[in-house]
Amino acid sequence: MLSEEEVIDTVKATLAYVEQYLPEDEALRNARQRGEDVGATPIGAGGGAALRFLATAISARTVVEIGSGCGVSGIWLLRGMQTNGVLTSVDVEPENQRLAREAYAEAGFPTSRARLITGRALDVLPRLTDGAYDLVFCDALKREYPDYLPEALRLLRPGGVVAFDNALLGDKVADPTNRTPDTVAVRELGRLVREDDRLTPMLIPVGDGLLAAVKGA
């Protein structure tokens, strides 16, 4: 029987393998580096691959992204969306948006494929059209995650998908003694998603955790 330490090492090795399963190309690596340079840590490769998979599975044409990750998550999403699809990316930092535009261009996407809106998510989202989107991806202020959920559900069509990055928050969410504001908010989001009868949820242990849910009819 494996010791607890051996089990932990095995799990870590397996998760690392998952992250490396689909290597990122130069455009993604460059976007990731630019994001890390300005302190906007993007979604990991495993989570990005999951986003592309979800966008492909539902034939997404309209996607909202909250938090641009300087273009990393946007590239993954655009690669899974229909060729005529449009990504709406919301970020409070103009520099993040500038770097995202640079990343999309480097990845070969025309400017018409992305609509970038600079502003606070909770100010921008109410201005977007009800039921007009196939997928909403959230990767911004963790304390606002519970507030993003009702906005995302309003924006989604039936059968649409909402997804939240950092759903494990560096293993803090699983620790009931951790009561930092961000941890409490992400834990509350998990409860809200799990208990909402309109949603079919799944917590995917890739990267820092990706919480996804399908909106019912």
Short mmCIF file of N, CA and C in Angstrom, two decimals, residues 9 31 91 129 134 164:
data_model
loop_
_atom_site.label_atom_id
_atom_site.label_comp_id
_atom_site.label_asym_id
_atom_site.label_seq_id
_atom_site.Cartn_x
_atom_site.Cartn_y
_atom_site.Cartn_z
N ASP A 9 2.39 12.37 -4.26
CA ASP A 9 3.35 12.49 -5.36
C ASP A 9 2.77 11.92 -6.65
N ALA A 31 1.78 34.55 -25.53
CA ALA A 31 0.69 35.23 -24.81
C ALA A 31 0.79 34.97 -23.31
N ASP A 91 -12.33 43.12 -19.71
CA ASP A 91 -11.20 43.21 -18.76
C ASP A 91 -11.11 44.65 -18.27
N THR A 129 -26.66 41.30 -24.15
CA THR A 129 -28.01 40.83 -24.48
C THR A 129 -28.36 39.51 -23.80
N ASP A 134 -23.45 31.45 -26.16
CA ASP A 134 -23.33 30.01 -26.03
C ASP A 134 -22.48 29.60 -24.83
N PHE A 164 -15.84 28.57 -14.75
CA PHE A 164 -15.07 29.43 -13.85
C PHE A 164 -13.70 28.81 -13.62
#
